[in-house]
Coordinates of C-alpha atoms in Angstrom, one line a residue:
X424 CA 35.0 30.7 -11.5
X425 CA 33.6 27.3 -12.4
X426 CA 35.7 25.1 -10.3
X427 CA 34.0 25.8 -6.9
X428 CA 30.6 25.2 -8.4
X429 CA 31.7 21.8 -9.8
X430 CA 33.5 20.7 -6.7
X431 CA 30.7 21.7 -4.4
X432 CA 28.1 20.2 -6.7
X433 CA 30.0 16.9 -6.4
X434 CA 30.0 17.4 -2.6
X435 CA 26.2 17.8 -2.7
X436 CA 25.8 14.7 -4.9
X437 CA 27.9 12.7 -2.5
X438 CA 25.9 13.9 0.5
X439 CA 22.6 13.1 -1.3
X440 CA 23.8 9.6 -2.1
X441 CA 24.8 8.9 1.5
X442 CA 21.5 10.3 2.9
X443 CA 19.5 8.3 0.3
X444 CA 21.3 5.1 1.3
X445 CA 20.7 5.8 5.0
X446 CA 17.0 6.5 4.6
X447 CA 16.4 3.3 2.6
X448 CA 18.4 1.3 5.2
X449 CA 16.5 3.0 8.1
X450 CA 13.2 2.1 6.4
X451 CA 14.2 -1.6 6.5
X452 CA 15.5 -1.3 10.1
X453 CA 12.3 0.3 11.4
X454 CA 12.3 -2.0 14.4
X455 CA 15.4 -0.4 15.8
X456 CA 14.9 2.0 18.8
X457 CA 14.9 5.7 18.1
X458 CA 18.3 6.1 19.8
X459 CA 20.0 3.6 17.5
X460 CA 18.4 5.2 14.4
X461 CA 19.8 8.6 15.6
X462 CA 23.2 6.9 16.0
X463 CA 23.0 5.6 12.5
X464 CA 22.0 9.0 11.1
X465 CA 24.9 10.7 13.0
X466 CA 27.3 8.1 11.6
X467 CA 25.9 8.6 8.0
X468 CA 26.2 12.4 8.2
X469 CA 29.7 12.0 9.7
X470 CA 30.7 10.1 6.7
X471 CA 29.1 12.8 4.5
X472 CA 31.1 15.4 6.3
X473 CA 34.4 13.4 5.8
X474 CA 33.5 12.9 2.1
X475 CA 32.9 16.7 1.8
X476 CA 36.3 17.5 3.3
X477 CA 37.9 15.1 0.9
X478 CA 36.3 17.0 -2.0
X479 CA 36.9 20.4 -0.6
X480 CA 37.8 23.6 -2.6
X481 CA 41.2 24.9 -1.5
X482 CA 40.8 28.7 -1.8
X483 CA 43.8 29.9 0.0
X484 CA 46.4 28.8 2.5
X485 CA 44.4 27.6 5.5
X486 CA 41.1 28.4 3.7
X487 CA 39.2 25.3 2.8
X488 CA 35.6 25.4 1.4
X489 CA 33.4 22.3 1.9
X490 CA 29.9 21.4 3.1
X491 CA 30.6 20.1 6.6
X492 CA 28.8 23.0 8.3
X493 CA 25.4 22.5 6.6
X494 CA 25.8 18.8 7.3
X495 CA 26.5 19.3 11.0
X496 CA 23.6 21.9 11.2
X497 CA 21.3 19.4 9.6
X498 CA 22.4 16.6 12.0
X499 CA 21.6 18.9 15.0
X500 CA 18.3 20.3 13.8
X501 CA 16.8 17.3 12.0
X502 CA 18.4 14.5 14.1
X503 CA 18.9 15.9 17.6
X504 CA 21.9 16.0 19.9
X505 CA 22.9 12.3 19.6
X506 CA 23.2 12.5 15.8
X507 CA 24.8 15.9 16.0
X508 CA 27.5 14.9 18.5
X509 CA 28.5 11.8 16.5
X510 CA 28.7 13.9 13.3
X511 CA 30.7 16.6 15.0
X512 CA 33.1 14.1 16.5
X513 CA 33.8 12.3 13.2
X514 CA 34.2 15.7 11.4
X515 CA 36.5 17.0 14.1
X516 CA 38.7 13.9 14.1
X517 CA 39.1 13.8 10.4
X518 CA 39.9 17.6 10.3
X519 CA 42.6 17.0 12.9
X520 CA 43.9 14.2 10.7
X521 CA 44.1 16.4 7.7
X522 CA 46.1 18.9 9.7
X523 CA 47.1 22.3 8.3
X524 CA 47.1 25.8 9.7
X525 CA 43.3 26.1 9.9
X526 CA 42.7 23.2 12.2
X527 CA 42.0 25.3 15.3
X528 CA 39.5 27.7 13.6
X529 CA 37.8 24.7 11.9
X530 CA 37.2 23.0 15.3
X531 CA 35.9 26.2 16.8
X532 CA 33.5 26.6 13.9
X533 CA 32.3 23.0 14.2
X534 CA 31.7 23.5 17.9
X535 CA 29.8 26.7 17.3
X536 CA 27.5 25.2 14.7
X537 CA 26.9 22.2 16.9
X538 CA 25.9 24.4 19.8
X539 CA 23.6 26.5 17.5
X540 CA 21.9 23.4 16.0
X541 CA 21.3 21.8 19.4
X542 CA 19.9 25.1 20.7
X543 CA 17.4 25.3 17.8
X544 CA 16.4 21.6 18.4
X545 CA 15.8 22.3 22.1
X546 CA 14.0 25.6 21.4
X547 CA 11.5 24.0 19.0
X548 CA 10.2 21.3 21.3
X549 CA 12.9 18.6 21.1
X550 CA 11.5 17.2 17.9
X551 CA 12.6 17.1 14.3
X552 CA 11.8 20.2 12.3
X553 CA 10.4 18.3 9.3
X554 CA 7.9 20.8 7.9
X555 CA 8.7 22.6 4.6
X556 CA 8.8 26.1 6.2
X557 CA 11.1 24.8 8.9
X558 CA 13.4 23.2 6.4
X559 CA 13.5 26.4 4.3
X560 CA 14.3 28.5 7.4
X561 CA 17.2 26.2 8.4
X562 CA 18.4 26.1 4.8
X563 CA 18.5 29.9 4.7
X564 CA 20.3 29.9 8.1
X565 CA 22.9 27.5 6.6
X566 CA 23.5 29.8 3.7
X567 CA 24.0 32.7 6.1
X568 CA 26.5 30.6 8.2
X569 CA 28.5 30.1 5.0
X570 CA 29.0 33.8 4.8
X571 CA 29.7 34.1 8.5
X572 CA 32.4 31.5 8.1
X573 CA 34.1 33.7 5.5
X574 CA 33.8 36.8 7.7
X575 CA 36.4 35.4 10.1
X576 CA 39.1 35.9 7.4
X577 CA 41.1 39.1 7.0
X578 CA 39.2 42.0 5.3
X579 CA 41.2 41.6 2.0
X580 CA 40.8 37.8 1.9
X581 CA 37.1 38.1 2.8
X582 CA 36.2 40.4 -0.1
X583 CA 38.2 38.3 -2.5
X584 CA 36.6 35.1 -1.2
X585 CA 33.1 36.7 -1.4
X586 CA 33.7 37.6 -5.0
X587 CA 35.1 34.2 -6.1
X588 CA 33.4 31.6 -3.9
X589 CA 30.6 33.5 -2.1
X590 CA 27.8 32.5 -4.5
X591 CA 28.6 28.8 -4.7
X592 CA 29.2 28.6 -1.0
X593 CA 25.8 30.2 -0.1
X594 CA 23.8 28.3 -2.8
X595 CA 25.4 24.9 -2.1
X596 CA 25.2 25.2 1.7
X597 CA 21.5 26.1 1.4
X598 CA 20.9 23.3 -1.1
X599 CA 22.7 20.7 1.1
X600 CA 20.6 21.5 4.1
X601 CA 17.4 21.5 2.0
X602 CA 18.2 18.1 0.5
X603 CA 19.0 16.5 3.8
X604 CA 15.9 18.0 5.5
X605 CA 13.5 17.0 2.6
X606 CA 15.0 13.5 2.4
X607 CA 14.6 12.9 6.2
X608 CA 11.1 14.5 6.3
X609 CA 9.8 12.4 3.4
X610 CA 11.0 9.1 4.8
X611 CA 9.7 10.1 8.3
X612 CA 6.2 10.7 6.9
X613 CA 6.4 7.5 4.8
X614 CA 7.4 5.4 7.8
X615 CA 4.6 7.0 9.9
X616 CA 2.0 6.1 7.3
X617 CA 3.3 2.5 7.1
X618 CA 3.2 2.2 10.9
X619 CA -0.3 3.6 11.1
X620 CA -1.6 1.1 8.4
X621 CA 0.2 -1.8 10.1
X622 CA -1.2 -0.8 13.5
X623 CA -4.7 -0.4 12.1
X624 CA -4.6 -4.0 10.8
X625 CA -2.9 -5.6 13.8
X626 CA -4.4 -3.7 16.6
X627 CA -8.1 -3.6 15.5
X628 CA -10.4 -4.4 18.4
X629 CA -12.1 -7.4 16.7
X630 CA -10.5 -10.5 15.2
X631 CA -9.2 -9.7 11.7
X632 CA -7.4 -12.3 9.6
X633 CA -6.5 -13.3 6.0
X634 CA -6.1 -16.9 4.8
X635 CA -4.8 -18.4 1.5
X636 CA -6.7 -21.0 -0.5
X637 CA -5.1 -23.7 1.6
X638 CA -6.7 -22.2 4.7
X639 CA -3.4 -21.1 6.1
X640 CA -3.1 -17.7 7.9
X641 CA -1.2 -15.1 5.9
X642 CA -2.1 -12.2 8.2
X643 CA -3.8 -11.8 11.6
X644 CA -4.1 -9.1 14.2
X645 CA -2.9 -9.3 17.8
X646 CA -6.4 -10.3 19.1
X647 CA -6.4 -13.5 16.9
X648 CA -2.9 -14.4 18.1
X649 CA -3.7 -13.9 21.8
X650 CA -7.0 -15.8 21.5
X651 CA -5.1 -18.7 20.2
X652 CA -2.4 -18.6 22.8
X653 CA 0.3 -16.8 20.7
X654 CA 2.2 -13.7 21.9
X655 CA 2.7 -12.1 18.4
X656 CA 0.7 -11.9 15.2
X657 CA 3.7 -13.3 13.3
X658 CA 3.3 -16.6 15.1
X659 CA 0.0 -17.2 13.4
X660 CA 1.5 -17.2 9.9
X661 CA 1.3 -20.6 8.1
X662 CA -1.0 -22.2 10.7
X663 CA -4.4 -23.7 10.0
X664 CA -7.4 -24.3 12.2
X665 CA -6.1 -27.9 12.6
X666 CA -3.2 -26.4 14.5
X667 CA -5.3 -24.3 16.8
X668 CA -8.6 -26.1 17.5
X669 CA -9.9 -29.6 18.2
X670 CA -10.3 -31.7 15.1
X671 CA -14.1 -31.5 15.0
X672 CA -14.1 -27.8 15.5
X673 CA -11.4 -27.3 12.9
X674 CA -13.3 -29.4 10.3
X675 CA -16.4 -27.3 10.8
X676 CA -14.4 -24.0 10.3
X677 CA -12.6 -25.3 7.2
X678 CA -15.9 -26.6 5.8
X679 CA -17.4 -23.1 6.1
X680 CA -14.4 -21.6 4.4
X681 CA -14.4 -24.2 1.7
X682 CA -18.0 -23.3 0.9
X683 CA -17.0 -19.6 0.6
X684 CA -14.1 -20.5 -1.8
X685 CA -16.0 -22.9 -3.9
X686 CA -19.2 -20.8 -4.3
X687 CA -17.5 -17.4 -4.2
X688 CA -20.4 -16.3 -1.9
X689 CA -19.4 -14.4 1.2
X690 CA -20.3 -15.7 4.7
X691 CA -21.8 -12.7 6.4
X692 CA -22.5 -12.3 10.1
X693 CA -22.5 -16.0 10.9
X694 CA -23.3 -16.3 14.6
X695 CA -22.3 -19.2 16.8
X696 CA -22.1 -20.0 20.5
X697 CA -18.8 -21.5 21.7
X698 CA -18.0 -23.1 25.0
X699 CA -14.2 -23.7 24.6
X700 CA -12.2 -25.6 27.2
X701 CA -10.7 -23.3 29.7
X702 CA -12.6 -20.2 28.5
X703 CA -15.9 -18.6 29.3
X704 CA -18.7 -19.4 26.8
X705 CA -19.0 -16.7 24.2
X706 CA -21.1 -15.6 21.2
X707 CA -19.3 -14.7 18.0
X708 CA -20.4 -13.1 14.7
X709 CA -18.1 -14.0 11.7
X710 CA -18.0 -12.6 8.2
X711 CA -15.7 -14.2 5.6
X712 CA -15.3 -12.8 2.1
X713 CA -13.5 -14.4 -0.9
X714 CA -10.4 -12.6 -2.3
X715 CA -9.9 -12.6 -6.1
X716 CA -7.1 -11.5 -8.4
X717 CA -7.7 -9.6 -11.6
X718 CA -8.6 -12.6 -13.6
X719 CA -11.2 -13.4 -11.0
X720 CA -9.3 -16.4 -9.6
X721 CA -9.8 -17.0 -5.9
X722 CA -6.6 -16.4 -3.9
X723 CA -7.9 -16.6 -0.4
X724 CA -10.3 -15.1 2.0
X725 CA -10.5 -12.4 4.6
X726 CA -12.4 -12.8 7.8
X727 CA -13.6 -10.6 10.7
X728 CA -15.0 -12.1 13.9
X729 CA -16.7 -10.0 16.4
X730 CA -17.4 -11.0 20.0
X731 CA -21.1 -10.3 20.3
X732 CA -21.6 -12.0 23.7
X733 CA -22.7 -8.8 25.4
X734 CA -25.2 -8.1 22.6
X735 CA -26.6 -11.6 22.7
X736 CA -27.0 -11.5 26.5
X737 CA -28.9 -8.2 26.2
X738 CA -31.2 -9.7 23.6
X739 CA -32.0 -12.6 25.9
X740 CA -32.8 -10.2 28.7
X741 CA -35.2 -8.3 26.5
X742 CA -37.4 -11.3 26.3
X743 CA -37.8 -11.6 30.1
X744 CA -38.1 -7.9 31.2
X745 CA -38.7 -4.7 29.3
X746 CA -37.4 -2.6 32.2
X747 CA -34.2 -4.6 32.4
X748 CA -33.9 -4.1 28.6
X749 CA -34.3 -0.3 28.9
X750 CA -31.6 -0.1 31.6
X751 CA -29.2 -2.3 29.8
X752 CA -29.7 -0.8 26.3
X753 CA -29.1 2.7 27.7
X754 CA -25.5 1.6 28.6
X755 CA -24.6 -0.3 25.5
X756 CA -22.4 1.1 22.7
X757 CA -24.8 0.0 19.9
X758 CA -28.0 1.7 19.1
X759 CA -31.3 -0.1 19.8
X760 CA -34.9 0.6 18.9
X761 CA -38.1 -1.3 19.5
X762 CA -41.0 -0.9 17.1
X763 CA -44.6 -2.0 17.8
X764 CA -46.7 -4.0 15.4
X765 CA -48.2 -0.7 14.1
X766 CA -44.7 0.5 13.0
X767 CA -44.3 3.1 15.8
X768 CA -41.3 3.4 18.1
X769 CA -42.0 2.1 21.6
X770 CA -38.4 2.4 22.8
X771 CA -35.0 3.7 21.6
X772 CA -31.8 4.4 23.4
X773 CA -29.7 7.6 22.9
X774 CA -27.1 5.8 20.9
X775 CA -29.7 4.9 18.3
X776 CA -30.5 8.6 17.8
X777 CA -26.9 9.6 17.8
X778 CA -26.2 7.2 14.9
X779 CA -28.6 9.3 12.8
X780 CA -27.9 12.9 13.6
X781 CA -29.8 14.4 10.7
X782 CA -33.1 12.6 11.4
X783 CA -32.7 12.2 15.2
X784 CA -35.6 14.6 15.7
X785 CA -37.9 12.1 14.1
X786 CA -36.6 9.0 16.0
X787 CA -38.5 9.4 19.2
X788 CA -41.1 7.3 21.0
X789 CA -44.4 7.4 19.1
X790 CA -42.9 8.2 15.6
X791 CA -43.9 6.0 12.7
X792 CA -41.3 4.2 10.7
X793 CA -42.6 6.0 7.5
X794 CA -42.0 9.4 9.1
X795 CA -38.5 8.4 10.1
X796 CA -37.6 7.3 6.5
X797 CA -39.1 10.5 5.1
X798 CA -36.8 12.5 7.5
X799 CA -33.8 10.5 6.4
X800 CA -34.7 11.0 2.7
X801 CA -35.4 14.7 3.1
X802 CA -32.0 15.4 4.8
X803 CA -30.0 13.1 2.5
X804 CA -28.7 11.2 5.5
X805 CA -28.4 7.8 3.7
X806 CA -26.7 7.1 0.4
X807 CA -29.1 4.3 -0.4
X808 CA -32.1 6.6 0.0
X809 CA -32.0 9.4 -2.7
X810 CA -33.6 12.7 -1.8
X811 CA -36.1 12.3 -4.7
X812 CA -37.4 9.0 -3.4
X813 CA -41.1 8.6 -4.1
X814 CA -43.8 7.9 -1.6
X815 CA -44.4 4.4 -2.9
X816 CA -40.7 3.5 -2.4
X817 CA -40.8 5.0 1.1
X818 CA -43.8 2.8 2.0
X819 CA -42.0 -0.3 0.6
X820 CA -39.0 0.5 2.7
X821 CA -41.2 0.9 5.8
X822 CA -42.8 -2.5 5.2
X823 CA -39.4 -4.2 5.1
X824 CA -39.0 -3.3 8.8
X825 CA -41.2 -6.3 9.6
X826 CA -38.7 -8.9 8.2
X827 CA -35.7 -10.5 9.8
X828 CA -32.7 -9.1 7.9
X829 CA -29.2 -7.9 8.3
X830 CA -28.5 -4.8 6.3
X831 CA -25.4 -2.6 5.8
X832 CA -26.3 1.1 5.5
X833 CA -23.9 3.6 3.7
X834 CA -24.3 7.0 5.4
X835 CA -23.8 10.3 3.5
X836 CA -21.0 11.3 6.0
X837 CA -18.9 8.3 5.0
X838 CA -19.9 6.1 7.9
X839 CA -21.2 2.5 7.5
X840 CA -23.8 1.2 9.9
X841 CA -25.0 -2.4 10.4
X842 CA -28.8 -2.7 10.9
X843 CA -30.1 -5.9 12.2
X844 CA -33.9 -6.3 12.6
X845 CA -35.6 -9.2 14.3
X846 CA -39.4 -9.7 14.4
X847 CA -40.7 -11.1 17.8
X848 CA -43.5 -13.5 18.2
X849 CA -46.0 -10.7 19.0
X850 CA -45.0 -8.8 15.8
X851 CA -42.8 -6.3 17.5
X852 CA -39.5 -5.4 15.8
X853 CA -36.1 -5.1 17.5
X854 CA -33.6 -3.0 15.5
X855 CA -29.9 -3.0 16.5
X856 CA -27.5 -0.5 15.0
X857 CA -23.7 -0.9 15.0
X858 CA -21.0 1.3 13.5
X859 CA -18.9 -1.0 11.2
X860 CA -17.0 1.8 9.5
X861 CA -13.7 0.3 10.7
X862 CA -14.5 -3.1 9.3
X863 CA -15.5 -1.6 5.9
X864 CA -12.2 0.3 5.8
X865 CA -10.3 -2.8 6.6
X866 CA -12.1 -4.7 3.8
X867 CA -11.1 -1.9 1.4
X868 CA -7.5 -2.0 2.6
X869 CA -7.4 -5.7 2.1
X870 CA -8.9 -5.4 -1.4
X871 CA -6.3 -2.8 -2.3
X872 CA -3.6 -5.0 -1.0
X873 CA -4.9 -8.0 -3.0
X874 CA -5.1 -5.9 -6.2
X875 CA -1.5 -4.7 -5.6
X876 CA -0.3 -8.3 -5.1
X877 CA -2.2 -9.4 -8.2
X878 CA -0.5 -6.8 -10.3
X879 CA 3.0 -7.9 -9.1
X880 CA 2.1 -11.5 -9.9
X881 CA 1.1 -10.8 -13.5
X882 CA 3.7 -8.3 -14.7
X883 CA 7.2 -8.9 -15.9
X884 CA 9.4 -6.8 -13.7
X885 CA 12.0 -6.0 -16.3
X886 CA 9.9 -5.0 -19.4
X887 CA 6.6 -4.0 -17.7
X888 CA 4.8 -6.3 -20.1
X889 CA 2.4 -9.1 -18.9
X890 CA 4.4 -12.1 -17.8
X891 CA 4.2 -15.7 -18.9
X892 CA 1.4 -16.5 -16.4
X893 CA -0.8 -13.7 -17.8
X894 CA 0.0 -14.8 -21.3
X895 CA -1.1 -18.4 -20.6
X896 CA -4.4 -17.2 -19.1
X897 CA -5.1 -14.9 -22.0
X898 CA -4.2 -17.5 -24.6
X899 CA -6.4 -20.2 -22.9
X900 CA -9.3 -17.8 -22.7
X901 CA -9.1 -16.6 -26.4
X902 CA -8.5 -20.2 -27.6
X903 CA -11.7 -21.4 -26.0
X904 CA -13.6 -18.4 -27.3
X905 CA -12.3 -18.9 -30.8
X906 CA -13.3 -22.6 -30.7
X907 CA -16.8 -21.7 -29.6
X908 CA -17.4 -18.8 -32.0
X909 CA -15.2 -20.1 -35.0
X910 CA -13.5 -16.7 -35.0
X911 CA -9.9 -16.5 -36.2
X912 CA -7.1 -16.5 -33.6
X913 CA -3.5 -15.8 -34.4
X914 CA -0.4 -16.1 -32.2
X915 CA 3.1 -14.5 -32.8
X916 CA 6.2 -15.8 -31.2
X917 CA 9.2 -13.4 -31.3
X918 CA 12.8 -14.1 -30.6
X919 CA 15.6 -11.5 -30.4
X920 CA 18.3 -12.6 -32.9
X921 CA 21.7 -13.6 -31.4
X922 CA 20.9 -12.1 -28.0
X923 CA 23.4 -14.2 -26.2
X924 CA 26.2 -12.7 -28.3
X925 CA 24.7 -9.2 -27.6
X926 CA 25.1 -9.9 -23.9
X927 CA 28.6 -11.3 -24.3
X928 CA 29.7 -8.2 -26.2
X929 CA 27.8 -5.5 -24.2
X930 CA 27.1 -6.9 -20.8
X931 CA 23.9 -7.9 -19.1
X932 CA 22.9 -4.4 -18.2
X933 CA 22.9 -3.4 -21.8
X934 CA 21.0 -6.7 -22.5
X935 CA 18.3 -5.6 -20.1
X936 CA 18.1 -2.2 -21.7
X937 CA 17.8 -3.9 -25.1
X938 CA 14.9 -6.1 -23.9
X939 CA 13.1 -3.1 -22.5
X940 CA 13.4 -1.3 -25.8
X941 CA 12.3 -4.3 -27.8
X942 CA 9.3 -4.8 -25.5
X943 CA 8.3 -1.2 -26.0
X944 CA 8.5 -1.5 -29.8
X945 CA 6.4 -4.7 -29.7
X946 CA 3.7 -3.3 -27.5
X947 CA 3.5 -0.2 -29.7
X948 CA 3.1 -2.4 -32.8
X949 CA 0.3 -4.4 -31.2
X950 CA -2.0 -1.7 -30.0
X951 CA -5.4 -2.9 -31.1
X952 CA -8.0 -3.5 -28.5
X953 CA -7.9 -7.1 -27.3
X954 CA -4.3 -7.7 -28.5
X955 CA -1.9 -8.9 -25.7
X956 CA 1.8 -8.5 -26.0
X957 CA 3.7 -10.4 -23.3
X958 CA 7.2 -11.6 -22.3
X959 CA 7.4 -15.3 -23.1
X960 CA 10.7 -16.0 -21.4
X961 CA 14.3 -14.9 -21.7
X962 CA 14.7 -13.0 -25.0
X963 CA 11.4 -14.3 -26.4
X964 CA 8.1 -12.4 -26.6
X965 CA 4.6 -13.3 -27.8
X966 CA 1.5 -11.6 -29.0
X967 CA -2.1 -13.0 -28.8
X968 CA -4.2 -11.6 -31.7
X969 CA -8.0 -12.3 -31.3
X970 CA -10.2 -12.0 -34.4
X971 CA -7.1 -11.9 -36.6
X972 CA -6.6 -14.1 -39.7
X973 CA -3.3 -15.3 -41.1
X974 CA -2.9 -12.4 -43.5
X975 CA -3.5 -9.7 -40.9
X976 CA -1.2 -11.5 -38.5
X977 CA 1.6 -11.5 -41.0
X978 CA 1.1 -7.7 -41.5
X979 CA 1.4 -7.2 -37.8
X980 CA 4.5 -9.4 -37.7
X981 CA 6.1 -7.3 -40.4
X982 CA 5.1 -4.2 -38.4
X983 CA 6.8 -5.6 -35.3
X984 CA 9.9 -6.5 -37.3
X985 CA 10.3 -3.0 -38.7
X986 CA 9.6 -1.4 -35.3
X987 CA 12.4 -3.3 -33.7
X988 CA 14.8 -2.8 -36.5
X989 CA 14.0 0.9 -36.6
X990 CA 15.2 1.2 -33.0
X991 CA 18.7 1.1 -34.4
X992 CA 20.2 -0.7 -31.4
X993 CA 23.8 -1.5 -32.4
X994 CA 24.6 -5.2 -32.4
X995 CA 28.3 -5.9 -33.3
X996 CA 27.7 -9.7 -33.7
X997 CA 24.8 -9.4 -36.1
X998 CA 25.1 -9.5 -39.8
X999 CA 22.8 -6.5 -40.0
X1000 CA 24.7 -4.4 -37.5
X1001 CA 21.6 -3.7 -35.4
X1002 CA 19.3 -5.7 -33.1
X1003 CA 16.7 -7.6 -35.1
X1004 CA 14.0 -10.2 -34.3
X1005 CA 12.7 -13.4 -35.9
X1006 CA 9.0 -14.1 -35.7
X1007 CA 6.8 -17.2 -36.0
X1008 CA 3.2 -16.7 -37.0
X1009 CA 0.4 -19.2 -36.7
X1010 CA -3.4 -19.0 -36.9
X1011 CA -5.9 -21.4 -35.3
X1012 CA -7.6 -23.6 -37.9
X1013 CA -9.9 -26.6 -37.7
X1014 CA -6.8 -28.9 -37.9
X1015 CA -7.0 -31.8 -35.4
X1016 CA -3.3 -31.2 -34.7
X1017 CA -4.3 -28.0 -32.8
X1018 CA -6.7 -28.9 -30.0
X1019 CA -5.2 -26.9 -27.1
X1020 CA -3.3 -23.6 -26.7
X1021 CA 0.1 -25.2 -26.3
X1022 CA -0.3 -26.7 -29.8
X1023 CA -0.7 -23.2 -31.1
X1024 CA 2.5 -22.1 -29.3
X1025 CA 4.3 -25.2 -30.8
X1026 CA 3.2 -24.3 -34.3
X1027 CA 4.4 -20.7 -33.9
X1028 CA 7.7 -22.1 -32.5
X1029 CA 8.2 -24.3 -35.6
X1030 CA 7.4 -21.3 -37.8
X1031 CA 9.9 -19.2 -36.0
X1032 CA 12.8 -21.6 -36.7

């Protein structure tokens, strides 16, 4: 019997569509309280139950087969009592509205499933059962309930129903519960990951921020906002230091950032002492790194400012009293060690040894720096010191201890440590160790974000080809290279023939599909290394052909023309009956008429027409 399968499959598709719409809407309304999200889920599943009843299979008088029970069970188990009650209420009201002789038994069944689902939700910790085994278990239970629902019929009707609609009822009930559970579980995990990443950026303990090339804030964590008298991170967006600090101070900050943007050299661990009005004097350490897109163009900078007042005060106390130093360093969060002029440890706190667990046994008072490095090498503790490091290199590393430097150490366990060494007037060495793993991870996250934004800015959303911006950059680069090296450079301009008529006849969605197919054919025809096929604009495309003379360019143009025509896309307004393209080909020569890339585009445009 094919009809129940078809109807219930349509039921399942409708449910999946409604759940998909809700999960996408819920993702955008993530600021809503949990209660309101549960209300929204209940309303959505209530609509799904109503839609299922509208598409029900009428098996016998008073016997209606639909998917409202797995929907209600899913609302209870995956959404909780609030979502379940709303779903049950909407399903019950609509079933009463439909009427018929089975209303009373239908309402009893809805109430029983509601009670069962809420019992399961309460039994398993009052939380969504969003693991795959849990979803599978609930799905199997849903399939069993579909058989239990048939069991309330008379014996003769039950066996006939089991033969004719038992299989589709069990399978589609199970599938419906699984689809709802998997949809909700996936978006719950996706939302959790987003919230964790957002919290990591905005709630980091130091001052993290990102600025564009105009020195305007585009991202800042809560510490930056509060330090500048703002209640929320979003209130920092679009502001500059001129809006936040006195003019003289703002000019100094922007001058430092301008140097980073102009030279491309990061500002690392820049320390300064600030006595701001209305605030206690503080020491800060600031690092600012330039952010670049794929072409290497500067698009902004990322900064991390750390309050190092406590550390600076401790360093000052060290100069006046070694005993005070020992007491203070024992309580600080950073690791500290003092080396004598002979390279041996004269003091180190416990934190210093804990930062290097594999070589901690060698980091004790009296140990020589060479022995410490050998222990780190032997145990593979640092990524920058290979286990086969020779004795000469070890001695060179030991001598570097007696230099003022700031060094970042990659550890074999994935941590990053900041090592700052300072040589005193009597040739003693103070070494300060900080864990900067969080900062490094933030830098990586910002880089990944910048790479993602760069890709969005350089790709045409419809065709997937590089966009006009990418084309202009590539043409400028290849044009300058061809002029310097006297190598040939060709340029193809491609226009889809009578595309407006195609849109008029077939609609814009078909026009979009046509452009995608043409773009694929063009990119397939221009597959040499170095060739760049891009969308020029509208129905026009272009190909940049480095190291290609006019004869070779014409061959490639013919290849593109055949590739598009071979697509066989029907075009009722074309004299050929299929979609075709016209191409303009031009090659860079020593002609004075072509002294910039736009001239090359103009020549190709003339050739096209």
